């Protein structure tokens, strides 16, 4: 099961979006304004101008396919977190093949501290078929304070998806010749988690989803930190 693999390794590959759906997400966002840094509104300044850009959460919610894909994993998040899972962050960001120091918030092994327990979904929106395309790497077993049991490197075409407990050591390689774009959705157990405040997050109005806003009351409650 997904939750069992996550508990053991901290990361698990899952069936993703189709390549065409991933391209539709990216095509939608390409028509929306982008923002400096890898999270819009984050209190931590961008490490280096031109290193990364991102889109506003409301534009990520408005994109086709991704929100529904994340919503379908709510029960998996709940099983792993062993509590009600609250969706608290959606984001899409691009990193660029520029020279200079690595961005320590993305490209150097680090741990996220978003909440006491949380889980992240990642989806490549561009092809990441080699390490130099900007592959995500994760030190398996480090999510629960244990020693690294090996490095998991995620490669795949646009649409490739995986879940990770990013309390574990992880990084995204800096792409060497082309941009890499990745989407994420994150679930937590606190209301709100600490990162919700330092990233300057807020819920978007439900009209960004139109008739895609869920009818199920439990699902509506689980997404209230991102849209209501």
PDB file of C-alpha atoms in Angstrom:
ATOM      1  CA  UNK A   1       0.000   0.000   0.000  1.00  0.00           C
ATOM      2  CA  UNK A   2       0.986   3.608  -0.566  1.00  0.00           C
ATOM      3  CA  UNK A   3       0.949   4.445   3.153  1.00  0.00           C
ATOM      4  CA  UNK A   4       3.122   1.448   4.039  1.00  0.00           C
ATOM      5  CA  UNK A   5       5.772   2.381   1.472  1.00  0.00           C
ATOM      6  CA  UNK A   6       5.718   5.977   2.679  1.00  0.00           C
ATOM      7  CA  UNK A   7       6.219   4.886   6.278  1.00  0.00           C
ATOM      8  CA  UNK A   8       9.191   2.739   5.268  1.00  0.00           C
ATOM      9  CA  UNK A   9      10.921   4.928   2.664  1.00  0.00           C
ATOM     10  CA  UNK A  10       9.361   8.392   2.944  1.00  0.00           C
ATOM     11  CA  UNK A  11       8.639   8.470  -0.791  1.00  0.00           C
ATOM     12  CA  UNK A  12       6.561   6.476  -3.273  1.00  0.00           C
ATOM     13  CA  UNK A  13       5.903   6.762  -7.005  1.00  0.00           C
ATOM     14  CA  UNK A  14       2.211   6.711  -7.959  1.00  0.00           C
ATOM     15  CA  UNK A  15       0.286   6.651 -11.239  1.00  0.00           C
ATOM     16  CA  UNK A  16       0.353  10.211 -12.503  1.00  0.00           C
ATOM     17  CA  UNK A  17      -1.331  12.458 -15.005  1.00  0.00           C
ATOM     18  CA  UNK A  18      -1.194  11.684 -18.675  1.00  0.00           C
ATOM     19  CA  UNK A  19       1.487  13.568 -20.555  1.00  0.00           C
ATOM     20  CA  UNK A  20      -1.190  15.458 -22.479  1.00  0.00           C
ATOM     21  CA  UNK A  21      -2.944  16.476 -19.240  1.00  0.00           C
ATOM     22  CA  UNK A  22       0.335  17.720 -17.772  1.00  0.00           C
ATOM     23  CA  UNK A  23       0.887  19.787 -20.899  1.00  0.00           C
ATOM     24  CA  UNK A  24      -2.607  21.247 -20.580  1.00  0.00           C
ATOM     25  CA  UNK A  25      -1.848  22.337 -17.009  1.00  0.00           C
ATOM     26  CA  UNK A  26       1.334  24.036 -18.177  1.00  0.00           C
ATOM     27  CA  UNK A  27      -0.346  25.631 -21.211  1.00  0.00           C
ATOM     28  CA  UNK A  28      -3.027  27.113 -18.943  1.00  0.00           C
ATOM     29  CA  UNK A  29      -0.443  28.567 -16.563  1.00  0.00           C
ATOM     30  CA  UNK A  30       1.691  29.955 -19.363  1.00  0.00           C
ATOM     31  CA  UNK A  31      -1.183  32.364 -19.993  1.00  0.00           C
ATOM     32  CA  UNK A  32      -1.115  33.611 -16.374  1.00  0.00           C
ATOM     33  CA  UNK A  33       1.420  35.941 -14.713  1.00  0.00           C
ATOM     34  CA  UNK A  34       4.359  34.300 -12.957  1.00  0.00           C
ATOM     35  CA  UNK A  35       6.093  35.539  -9.812  1.00  0.00           C
ATOM     36  CA  UNK A  36       9.674  35.716  -8.552  1.00  0.00           C
ATOM     37  CA  UNK A  37      10.757  32.884  -6.255  1.00  0.00           C
ATOM     38  CA  UNK A  38       9.426  29.348  -5.897  1.00  0.00           C
ATOM     39  CA  UNK A  39       6.425  30.169  -3.659  1.00  0.00           C
ATOM     40  CA  UNK A  40       4.348  33.329  -4.157  1.00  0.00           C
ATOM     41  CA  UNK A  41       4.224  35.375  -0.970  1.00  0.00           C
ATOM     42  CA  UNK A  42       6.886  33.383   0.890  1.00  0.00           C
ATOM     43  CA  UNK A  43       8.716  35.287   3.599  1.00  0.00           C
ATOM     44  CA  UNK A  44      12.057  33.845   2.445  1.00  0.00           C
ATOM     45  CA  UNK A  45      13.428  35.935  -0.405  1.00  0.00           C
ATOM     46  CA  UNK A  46      14.344  34.253  -3.668  1.00  0.00           C
ATOM     47  CA  UNK A  47      17.910  32.976  -3.449  1.00  0.00           C
ATOM     48  CA  UNK A  48      19.068  34.383  -6.762  1.00  0.00           C
ATOM     49  CA  UNK A  49      17.230  36.456  -9.371  1.00  0.00           C
ATOM     50  CA  UNK A  50      16.204  34.200 -12.227  1.00  0.00           C
ATOM     51  CA  UNK A  51      16.653  30.969 -10.229  1.00  0.00           C
ATOM     52  CA  UNK A  52      12.940  30.190  -9.979  1.00  0.00           C
ATOM     53  CA  UNK A  53       9.491  31.529 -10.752  1.00  0.00           C
ATOM     54  CA  UNK A  54       6.044  30.375  -9.661  1.00  0.00           C
ATOM     55  CA  UNK A  55       2.330  30.949 -10.140  1.00  0.00           C
ATOM     56  CA  UNK A  56      -0.321  32.189  -7.732  1.00  0.00           C
ATOM     57  CA  UNK A  57      -2.257  29.438  -5.923  1.00  0.00           C
ATOM     58  CA  UNK A  58      -5.553  30.617  -7.388  1.00  0.00           C
ATOM     59  CA  UNK A  59      -4.147  30.122 -10.891  1.00  0.00           C
ATOM     60  CA  UNK A  60      -2.932  26.646  -9.940  1.00  0.00           C
ATOM     61  CA  UNK A  61      -6.447  25.847  -8.701  1.00  0.00           C
ATOM     62  CA  UNK A  62      -7.918  27.176 -11.936  1.00  0.00           C
ATOM     63  CA  UNK A  63      -5.712  24.975 -14.106  1.00  0.00           C
ATOM     64  CA  UNK A  64      -7.274  21.807 -15.523  1.00  0.00           C
ATOM     65  CA  UNK A  65      -6.662  18.343 -14.072  1.00  0.00           C
ATOM     66  CA  UNK A  66      -4.255  19.032 -11.196  1.00  0.00           C
ATOM     67  CA  UNK A  67      -6.693  19.953  -8.421  1.00  0.00           C
ATOM     68  CA  UNK A  68      -8.902  16.950  -9.179  1.00  0.00           C
ATOM     69  CA  UNK A  69      -5.851  14.686  -9.219  1.00  0.00           C
ATOM     70  CA  UNK A  70      -4.752  15.939  -5.797  1.00  0.00           C
ATOM     71  CA  UNK A  71      -8.283  15.689  -4.402  1.00  0.00           C
ATOM     72  CA  UNK A  72      -8.370  12.028  -5.385  1.00  0.00           C
ATOM     73  CA  UNK A  73      -5.418  11.355  -3.062  1.00  0.00           C
ATOM     74  CA  UNK A  74      -7.077  12.772   0.056  1.00  0.00           C
ATOM     75  CA  UNK A  75      -7.757   9.325   1.529  1.00  0.00           C
ATOM     76  CA  UNK A  76      -4.139   8.252   0.927  1.00  0.00           C
ATOM     77  CA  UNK A  77      -2.950  11.363   2.763  1.00  0.00           C
ATOM     78  CA  UNK A  78      -5.333  10.625   5.613  1.00  0.00           C
ATOM     79  CA  UNK A  79      -4.131   7.022   5.887  1.00  0.00           C
ATOM     80  CA  UNK A  80      -0.502   8.106   6.002  1.00  0.00           C
ATOM     81  CA  UNK A  81      -0.993  10.986   8.433  1.00  0.00           C
ATOM     82  CA  UNK A  82      -3.406   8.890  10.551  1.00  0.00           C
ATOM     83  CA  UNK A  83      -5.551  11.970  11.091  1.00  0.00           C
ATOM     84  CA  UNK A  84      -7.856  14.134   9.051  1.00  0.00           C
ATOM     85  CA  UNK A  85      -5.694  15.538   6.242  1.00  0.00           C
ATOM     86  CA  UNK A  86      -6.026  19.240   5.413  1.00  0.00           C
ATOM     87  CA  UNK A  87      -4.913  20.436   1.983  1.00  0.00           C
ATOM     88  CA  UNK A  88      -2.996  23.612   2.804  1.00  0.00           C
ATOM     89  CA  UNK A  89      -0.819  24.406  -0.215  1.00  0.00           C
ATOM     90  CA  UNK A  90      -0.957  24.139  -4.001  1.00  0.00           C
ATOM     91  CA  UNK A  91       1.880  25.462  -6.098  1.00  0.00           C
ATOM     92  CA  UNK A  92       3.607  25.234  -9.455  1.00  0.00           C
ATOM     93  CA  UNK A  93       7.156  26.490  -9.895  1.00  0.00           C
ATOM     94  CA  UNK A  94       9.875  26.504 -12.530  1.00  0.00           C
ATOM     95  CA  UNK A  95      13.632  26.303 -11.990  1.00  0.00           C
ATOM     96  CA  UNK A  96      16.133  27.487 -14.570  1.00  0.00           C
ATOM     97  CA  UNK A  97      19.557  26.342 -15.811  1.00  0.00           C
ATOM     98  CA  UNK A  98      21.553  29.331 -14.587  1.00  0.00           C
ATOM     99  CA  UNK A  99      25.097  29.549 -13.224  1.00  0.00           C
ATOM    100  CA  UNK A 100      25.965  30.513  -9.675  1.00  0.00           C
ATOM    101  CA  UNK A 101      25.348  29.029  -6.231  1.00  0.00           C
ATOM    102  CA  UNK A 102      22.672  26.392  -5.807  1.00  0.00           C
ATOM    103  CA  UNK A 103      19.399  27.527  -4.261  1.00  0.00           C
ATOM    104  CA  UNK A 104      19.481  26.021  -0.728  1.00  0.00           C
ATOM    105  CA  UNK A 105      15.663  26.007  -0.540  1.00  0.00           C
ATOM    106  CA  UNK A 106      15.434  23.737  -3.583  1.00  0.00           C
ATOM    107  CA  UNK A 107      18.734  22.401  -4.912  1.00  0.00           C
ATOM    108  CA  UNK A 108      20.690  21.442  -1.775  1.00  0.00           C
ATOM    109  CA  UNK A 109      19.604  18.552   0.454  1.00  0.00           C
ATOM    110  CA  UNK A 110      17.258  19.971   3.062  1.00  0.00           C
ATOM    111  CA  UNK A 111      14.263  19.137   5.242  1.00  0.00           C
ATOM    112  CA  UNK A 112      10.911  20.919   5.117  1.00  0.00           C
ATOM    113  CA  UNK A 113       9.426  22.003   8.441  1.00  0.00           C
ATOM    114  CA  UNK A 114       5.896  22.856   7.350  1.00  0.00           C
ATOM    115  CA  UNK A 115       4.102  21.061  10.193  1.00  0.00           C
ATOM    116  CA  UNK A 116       4.545  18.290  12.781  1.00  0.00           C
ATOM    117  CA  UNK A 117       3.185  15.840  10.169  1.00  0.00           C
ATOM    118  CA  UNK A 118       2.581  16.559   6.497  1.00  0.00           C
ATOM    119  CA  UNK A 119       2.671  14.946   3.074  1.00  0.00           C
ATOM    120  CA  UNK A 120       3.475  16.347  -0.358  1.00  0.00           C
ATOM    121  CA  UNK A 121       2.346  15.347  -3.834  1.00  0.00           C
ATOM    122  CA  UNK A 122       4.672  16.293  -6.690  1.00  0.00           C
ATOM    123  CA  UNK A 123       3.912  16.131 -10.409  1.00  0.00           C
ATOM    124  CA  UNK A 124       6.400  16.898 -13.164  1.00  0.00           C
ATOM    125  CA  UNK A 125       4.891  19.185 -15.791  1.00  0.00           C
ATOM    126  CA  UNK A 126       7.967  18.902 -18.016  1.00  0.00           C
ATOM    127  CA  UNK A 127       9.962  15.829 -18.992  1.00  0.00           C
ATOM    128  CA  UNK A 128      12.594  14.931 -16.386  1.00  0.00           C
ATOM    129  CA  UNK A 129      14.294  11.958 -17.992  1.00  0.00           C
ATOM    130  CA  UNK A 130      17.845  12.458 -16.700  1.00  0.00           C
ATOM    131  CA  UNK A 131      19.379  13.797 -13.503  1.00  0.00           C
ATOM    132  CA  UNK A 132      20.428  16.949 -15.354  1.00  0.00           C
ATOM    133  CA  UNK A 133      16.799  17.682 -16.310  1.00  0.00           C
ATOM    134  CA  UNK A 134      16.196  18.632 -12.668  1.00  0.00           C
ATOM    135  CA  UNK A 135      15.370  15.266 -11.093  1.00  0.00           C
ATOM    136  CA  UNK A 136      13.985  15.100  -7.563  1.00  0.00           C
ATOM    137  CA  UNK A 137      16.161  13.094  -5.162  1.00  0.00           C
ATOM    138  CA  UNK A 138      15.215  11.793  -1.728  1.00  0.00           C
ATOM    139  CA  UNK A 139      17.285  10.126   0.987  1.00  0.00           C
ATOM    140  CA  UNK A 140      15.053   7.188   1.872  1.00  0.00           C
ATOM    141  CA  UNK A 141      14.358   6.588   5.553  1.00  0.00           C
ATOM    142  CA  UNK A 142      15.412  10.051   6.724  1.00  0.00           C
ATOM    143  CA  UNK A 143      11.808  11.257   7.147  1.00  0.00           C
ATOM    144  CA  UNK A 144      11.531   9.643  10.584  1.00  0.00           C
ATOM    145  CA  UNK A 145      14.998  10.561  11.807  1.00  0.00           C
ATOM    146  CA  UNK A 146      16.697   7.385  10.679  1.00  0.00           C
ATOM    147  CA  UNK A 147      19.857   7.029   8.585  1.00  0.00           C
ATOM    148  CA  UNK A 148      19.642   7.182   4.817  1.00  0.00           C
ATOM    149  CA  UNK A 149      18.796   3.805   3.281  1.00  0.00           C
ATOM    150  CA  UNK A 150      19.701   4.881  -0.232  1.00  0.00           C
ATOM    151  CA  UNK A 151      18.870   7.630  -2.694  1.00  0.00           C
ATOM    152  CA  UNK A 152      15.618   7.583  -4.643  1.00  0.00           C
ATOM    153  CA  UNK A 153      15.833   9.523  -7.904  1.00  0.00           C
ATOM    154  CA  UNK A 154      12.542  10.236  -9.667  1.00  0.00           C
ATOM    155  CA  UNK A 155      12.721  10.306 -13.468  1.00  0.00           C
ATOM    156  CA  UNK A 156       9.881  10.400 -15.946  1.00  0.00           C
ATOM    157  CA  UNK A 157       7.894  12.174 -18.595  1.00  0.00           C
ATOM    158  CA  UNK A 158       5.614  15.109 -17.897  1.00  0.00           C
ATOM    159  CA  UNK A 159       2.799  13.811 -15.680  1.00  0.00           C
ATOM    160  CA  UNK A 160       5.071  11.630 -13.511  1.00  0.00           C
ATOM    161  CA  UNK A 161       3.848  11.816  -9.899  1.00  0.00           C
ATOM    162  CA  UNK A 162       5.070  10.817  -6.454  1.00  0.00           C
ATOM    163  CA  UNK A 163       4.230  11.359  -2.800  1.00  0.00           C
ATOM    164  CA  UNK A 164       6.903  12.271  -0.265  1.00  0.00           C
ATOM    165  CA  UNK A 165       7.250  13.106   3.402  1.00  0.00           C
ATOM    166  CA  UNK A 166       9.629  15.993   2.889  1.00  0.00           C
ATOM    167  CA  UNK A 167      10.683  16.066   6.501  1.00  0.00           C
ATOM    168  CA  UNK A 168      13.207  13.706   4.930  1.00  0.00           C
ATOM    169  CA  UNK A 169      16.316  14.961   3.154  1.00  0.00           C
ATOM    170  CA  UNK A 170      15.535  15.878  -0.439  1.00  0.00           C
ATOM    171  CA  UNK A 171      16.531  18.182  -3.264  1.00  0.00           C
ATOM    172  CA  UNK A 172      15.772  19.009  -6.871  1.00  0.00           C
ATOM    173  CA  UNK A 173      18.826  18.940  -9.108  1.00  0.00           C
ATOM    174  CA  UNK A 174      19.415  22.188 -10.967  1.00  0.00           C
ATOM    175  CA  UNK A 175      18.530  21.614 -14.629  1.00  0.00           C
ATOM    176  CA  UNK A 176      21.517  22.028 -16.914  1.00  0.00           C
ATOM    177  CA  UNK A 177      20.024  22.880 -20.296  1.00  0.00           C
ATOM    178  CA  UNK A 178      16.252  23.423 -20.016  1.00  0.00           C
ATOM    179  CA  UNK A 179      13.694  24.561 -17.490  1.00  0.00           C
ATOM    180  CA  UNK A 180      11.967  22.163 -15.093  1.00  0.00           C
ATOM    181  CA  UNK A 181       8.401  22.813 -13.941  1.00  0.00           C
ATOM    182  CA  UNK A 182       6.799  20.938 -11.060  1.00  0.00           C
ATOM    183  CA  UNK A 183       3.416  21.080  -9.329  1.00  0.00           C
ATOM    184  CA  UNK A 184       2.824  20.273  -5.694  1.00  0.00           C
ATOM    185  CA  UNK A 185      -0.085  19.819  -3.292  1.00  0.00           C
ATOM    186  CA  UNK A 186       0.451  19.403   0.446  1.00  0.00           C
ATOM    187  CA  UNK A 187      -1.620  18.043   3.316  1.00  0.00           C
ATOM    188  CA  UNK A 188      -1.079  18.754   7.019  1.00  0.00           C
ATOM    189  CA  UNK A 189      -2.611  17.958  10.408  1.00  0.00           C
ATOM    190  CA  UNK A 190      -2.584  21.454  12.000  1.00  0.00           C
ATOM    191  CA  UNK A 191      -5.057  24.232  11.250  1.00  0.00           C
ATOM    192  CA  UNK A 192      -3.140  26.087   9.985  1.00  0.00           C
ATOM    193  CA  UNK A 193       0.421  24.708   9.819  1.00  0.00           C
ATOM    194  CA  UNK A 194       3.356  27.033  10.503  1.00  0.00           C
ATOM    195  CA  UNK A 195       4.331  27.267   6.842  1.00  0.00           C
ATOM    196  CA  UNK A 196       0.868  28.566   5.945  1.00  0.00           C
ATOM    197  CA  UNK A 197       1.756  31.713   7.861  1.00  0.00           C
ATOM    198  CA  UNK A 198       5.354  32.199   6.756  1.00  0.00           C
ATOM    199  CA  UNK A 199       4.440  31.586   3.105  1.00  0.00           C
ATOM    200  CA  UNK A 200       1.660  34.162   3.343  1.00  0.00           C
ATOM    201  CA  UNK A 201      -1.004  31.682   2.221  1.00  0.00           C
ATOM    202  CA  UNK A 202      -4.756  32.308   2.232  1.00  0.00           C
ATOM    203  CA  UNK A 203      -7.785  30.507   0.885  1.00  0.00           C
ATOM    204  CA  UNK A 204      -9.001  31.447  -2.571  1.00  0.00           C
ATOM    205  CA  UNK A 205     -12.697  32.042  -3.286  1.00  0.00           C
ATOM    206  CA  UNK A 206     -14.525  28.961  -4.489  1.00  0.00           C
ATOM    207  CA  UNK A 207     -15.412  30.652  -7.776  1.00  0.00           C
ATOM    208  CA  UNK A 208     -11.858  29.941  -9.003  1.00  0.00           C
ATOM    209  CA  UNK A 209     -13.093  26.347  -9.332  1.00  0.00           C
ATOM    210  CA  UNK A 210     -16.545  27.104 -10.709  1.00  0.00           C
ATOM    211  CA  UNK A 211     -18.534  23.876 -11.005  1.00  0.00           C
ATOM    212  CA  UNK A 212     -15.397  21.898 -10.047  1.00  0.00           C
ATOM    213  CA  UNK A 213     -15.878  22.823  -6.379  1.00  0.00           C
ATOM    214  CA  UNK A 214     -16.605  19.503  -4.626  1.00  0.00           C
ATOM    215  CA  UNK A 215     -20.129  18.731  -3.483  1.00  0.00           C
ATOM    216  CA  UNK A 216     -19.033  16.390  -0.689  1.00  0.00           C
ATOM    217  CA  UNK A 217     -19.017  18.240   2.639  1.00  0.00           C
ATOM    218  CA  UNK A 218     -16.031  16.306   4.030  1.00  0.00           C
ATOM    219  CA  UNK A 219     -13.926  17.140   0.977  1.00  0.00           C
ATOM    220  CA  UNK A 220     -14.962  20.789   1.208  1.00  0.00           C
ATOM    221  CA  UNK A 221     -13.830  20.850   4.817  1.00  0.00           C
ATOM    222  CA  UNK A 222     -10.499  19.212   3.908  1.00  0.00           C
ATOM    223  CA  UNK A 223      -9.654  21.942   1.348  1.00  0.00           C
ATOM    224  CA  UNK A 224     -10.821  25.004   3.297  1.00  0.00           C
ATOM    225  CA  UNK A 225      -7.252  26.302   3.746  1.00  0.00           C
ATOM    226  CA  UNK A 226      -6.799  26.632  -0.020  1.00  0.00           C
ATOM    227  CA  UNK A 227     -10.318  27.328  -1.297  1.00  0.00           C
ATOM    228  CA  UNK A 228     -13.729  27.962   0.287  1.00  0.00           C
TER     229      UNK A 228
END
